[in-house]
Amino acid sequence: MFHFIIQLSLVCISLSMLGLIYRVIKGPSVPDRVVALDAIGINLVAIIALVSILLRTNAFLEVILLIGILAFIGTVAFSKYIEKGVIIESDRDL
Amino acid sequence: MKTNDIILQTVTKITVFIIILFSIHLFFAGHYYPGGGFVGGLMTSGAIVLLLLAFDMKTVANVLPIDYKHLIGIGLFFAIGTGLGGLIFDAPFLTHAFTDVNLPLLGETSLHTAVLFDTGVFLVVIGVTMTIIQTIGEDE
C-alpha cells in the first residue's frame, strides 16, 4: 500500500513536470520559461525524495539540498540578465 | 534609473552562510558519505557566485581579497606535498597514512592524510571556477 502511494505520487509529479515542460517549450515570453524551469527544479527535488524513499537509502539527501541551491542561483542569474542585461556587474555604484 | 535589490541582497546575506556550511559539510563527509573536495569546492564557488550576483565585483573583491589564481597554485602544492610525504617515510609516492587520535573536543577521531590531498582538490576547484567566472564576467 505504502509502495503504491509513493508510485502514485511519482506519477502525479511526472505529470506536473510534463505540464511545466509544455510551458518551457511553448511559453510566449522568456520569464514564463524561467519560472517553469525553476518549478521543474523543485519538482526534481520531490522526485529525488520519493525515489530515495523507494530505494530505502539516505545517500541522495545531499542532492536535494544541492538542487535547491542550484535552482535558486540559476533563477537569480536568469532574472538579473532579463532585468539588467548583465549578470555580473563590475561596479554597482556607477 | 537605479534599481533597488534589497530583497535579493538580504536573502543572499543569509543564504551564503548556509551554502558555505553545506559545502564544508560535503567536504568533510567525503570520506564516509557522498561528497568530497570536488563538490565542496563547487558549492563554495557557488556561494561566491551568489555574492557576485547580488552585489558587484568590486564589493566582493573588497570582502574576499583573494587572488584565485594563487589558490590554484596552493591547491596543487597541497596535492604534491601529500604525495611527497610518503617518500620521506620510505614508502611509494602518494602513500597515505592514517591514525586514530583522541581530540579534546571531538573525541575519538580518525585522521587521514587523504584529507590534505582533498584540501588541494577543494582549493584548485574553487580557484579554477572563480578564475573562469571572473575572467568572463569582466566587461570590456
mmCIF file of C-alpha atoms in Angstrom, chain A residues 68-80 87-89 92, chain B residues 5 7-20 42-57 59-60 64 68 129-130 133:
data_model
loop_
_atom_site.group_PDB
_atom_site.id
_atom_site.type_symbol
_atom_site.label_atom_id
_atom_site.label_comp_id
_atom_site.label_asym_id
_atom_site.label_seq_id
_atom_site.Cartn_x
_atom_site.Cartn_y
_atom_site.Cartn_z
ATOM 1 C CA GLY A 68 17.553 23.593 -4.287
ATOM 2 C CA ILE A 69 20.636 25.837 -4.101
ATOM 3 C CA LEU A 70 21.466 25.465 -7.800
ATOM 4 C CA ALA A 71 17.879 26.236 -8.861
ATOM 5 C CA PHE A 72 17.964 29.385 -6.704
ATOM 6 C CA ILE A 73 21.315 30.611 -8.095
ATOM 7 C CA GLY A 74 20.259 29.819 -11.669
ATOM 8 C CA THR A 75 16.946 31.629 -11.349
ATOM 9 C CA VAL A 76 18.616 34.690 -9.780
ATOM 10 C CA ALA A 77 21.163 34.773 -12.624
ATOM 11 C CA PHE A 78 18.436 34.492 -15.278
ATOM 12 C CA SER A 79 16.259 37.187 -13.716
ATOM 13 C CA LYS A 80 19.209 39.543 -13.380
ATOM 14 C CA ILE A 87 24.779 39.080 -14.929
ATOM 15 C CA ILE A 88 27.863 40.233 -13.001
ATOM 16 C CA GLU A 89 28.402 43.984 -12.756
ATOM 17 C CA ARG A 92 27.178 48.847 -8.996
ATOM 18 C CA ASP B 5 17.865 44.947 -4.855
ATOM 19 C CA ILE B 7 15.350 41.660 -1.008
ATOM 20 C CA LEU B 8 17.961 39.830 -3.082
ATOM 21 C CA GLN B 9 20.824 41.278 -1.042
ATOM 22 C CA THR B 10 19.253 40.425 2.328
ATOM 23 C CA VAL B 11 18.408 36.865 1.229
ATOM 24 C CA THR B 12 21.948 36.469 -0.108
ATOM 25 C CA LYS B 13 23.499 37.631 3.165
ATOM 26 C CA ILE B 14 21.683 34.816 4.997
ATOM 27 C CA THR B 15 21.883 32.128 2.319
ATOM 28 C CA VAL B 16 25.610 32.411 1.606
ATOM 29 C CA PHE B 17 26.469 31.225 5.119
ATOM 30 C CA ILE B 18 24.159 28.210 4.785
ATOM 31 C CA ILE B 19 25.690 27.296 1.410
ATOM 32 C CA ILE B 20 29.258 27.606 2.760
ATOM 33 C CA LEU B 42 31.963 23.796 -6.495
ATOM 34 C CA MET B 43 29.449 24.631 -3.756
ATOM 35 C CA THR B 44 31.801 27.184 -2.159
ATOM 36 C CA SER B 45 32.328 28.860 -5.521
ATOM 37 C CA GLY B 46 28.533 28.747 -5.938
ATOM 38 C CA ALA B 47 28.248 30.803 -2.752
ATOM 39 C CA ILE B 48 30.789 33.320 -4.077
ATOM 40 C CA VAL B 49 28.901 33.454 -7.399
ATOM 41 C CA LEU B 50 25.704 34.248 -5.478
ATOM 42 C CA LEU B 51 27.590 37.109 -3.776
ATOM 43 C CA LEU B 52 28.750 38.315 -7.201
ATOM 44 C CA LEU B 53 25.159 38.222 -8.466
ATOM 45 C CA ALA B 54 23.671 40.115 -5.532
ATOM 46 C CA PHE B 55 26.488 42.650 -5.202
ATOM 47 C CA ASP B 56 29.181 43.604 -7.704
ATOM 48 C CA MET B 57 32.712 42.549 -8.435
ATOM 49 C CA THR B 59 32.425 44.792 -3.352
ATOM 50 C CA VAL B 60 33.156 41.068 -3.439
ATOM 51 C CA LEU B 64 37.209 38.445 -0.121
ATOM 52 C CA TYR B 68 42.028 32.934 -7.135
ATOM 53 C CA THR B 129 35.860 28.083 -11.180
ATOM 54 C CA MET B 130 36.257 31.615 -9.831
ATOM 55 C CA ILE B 133 33.761 33.270 -13.929
#
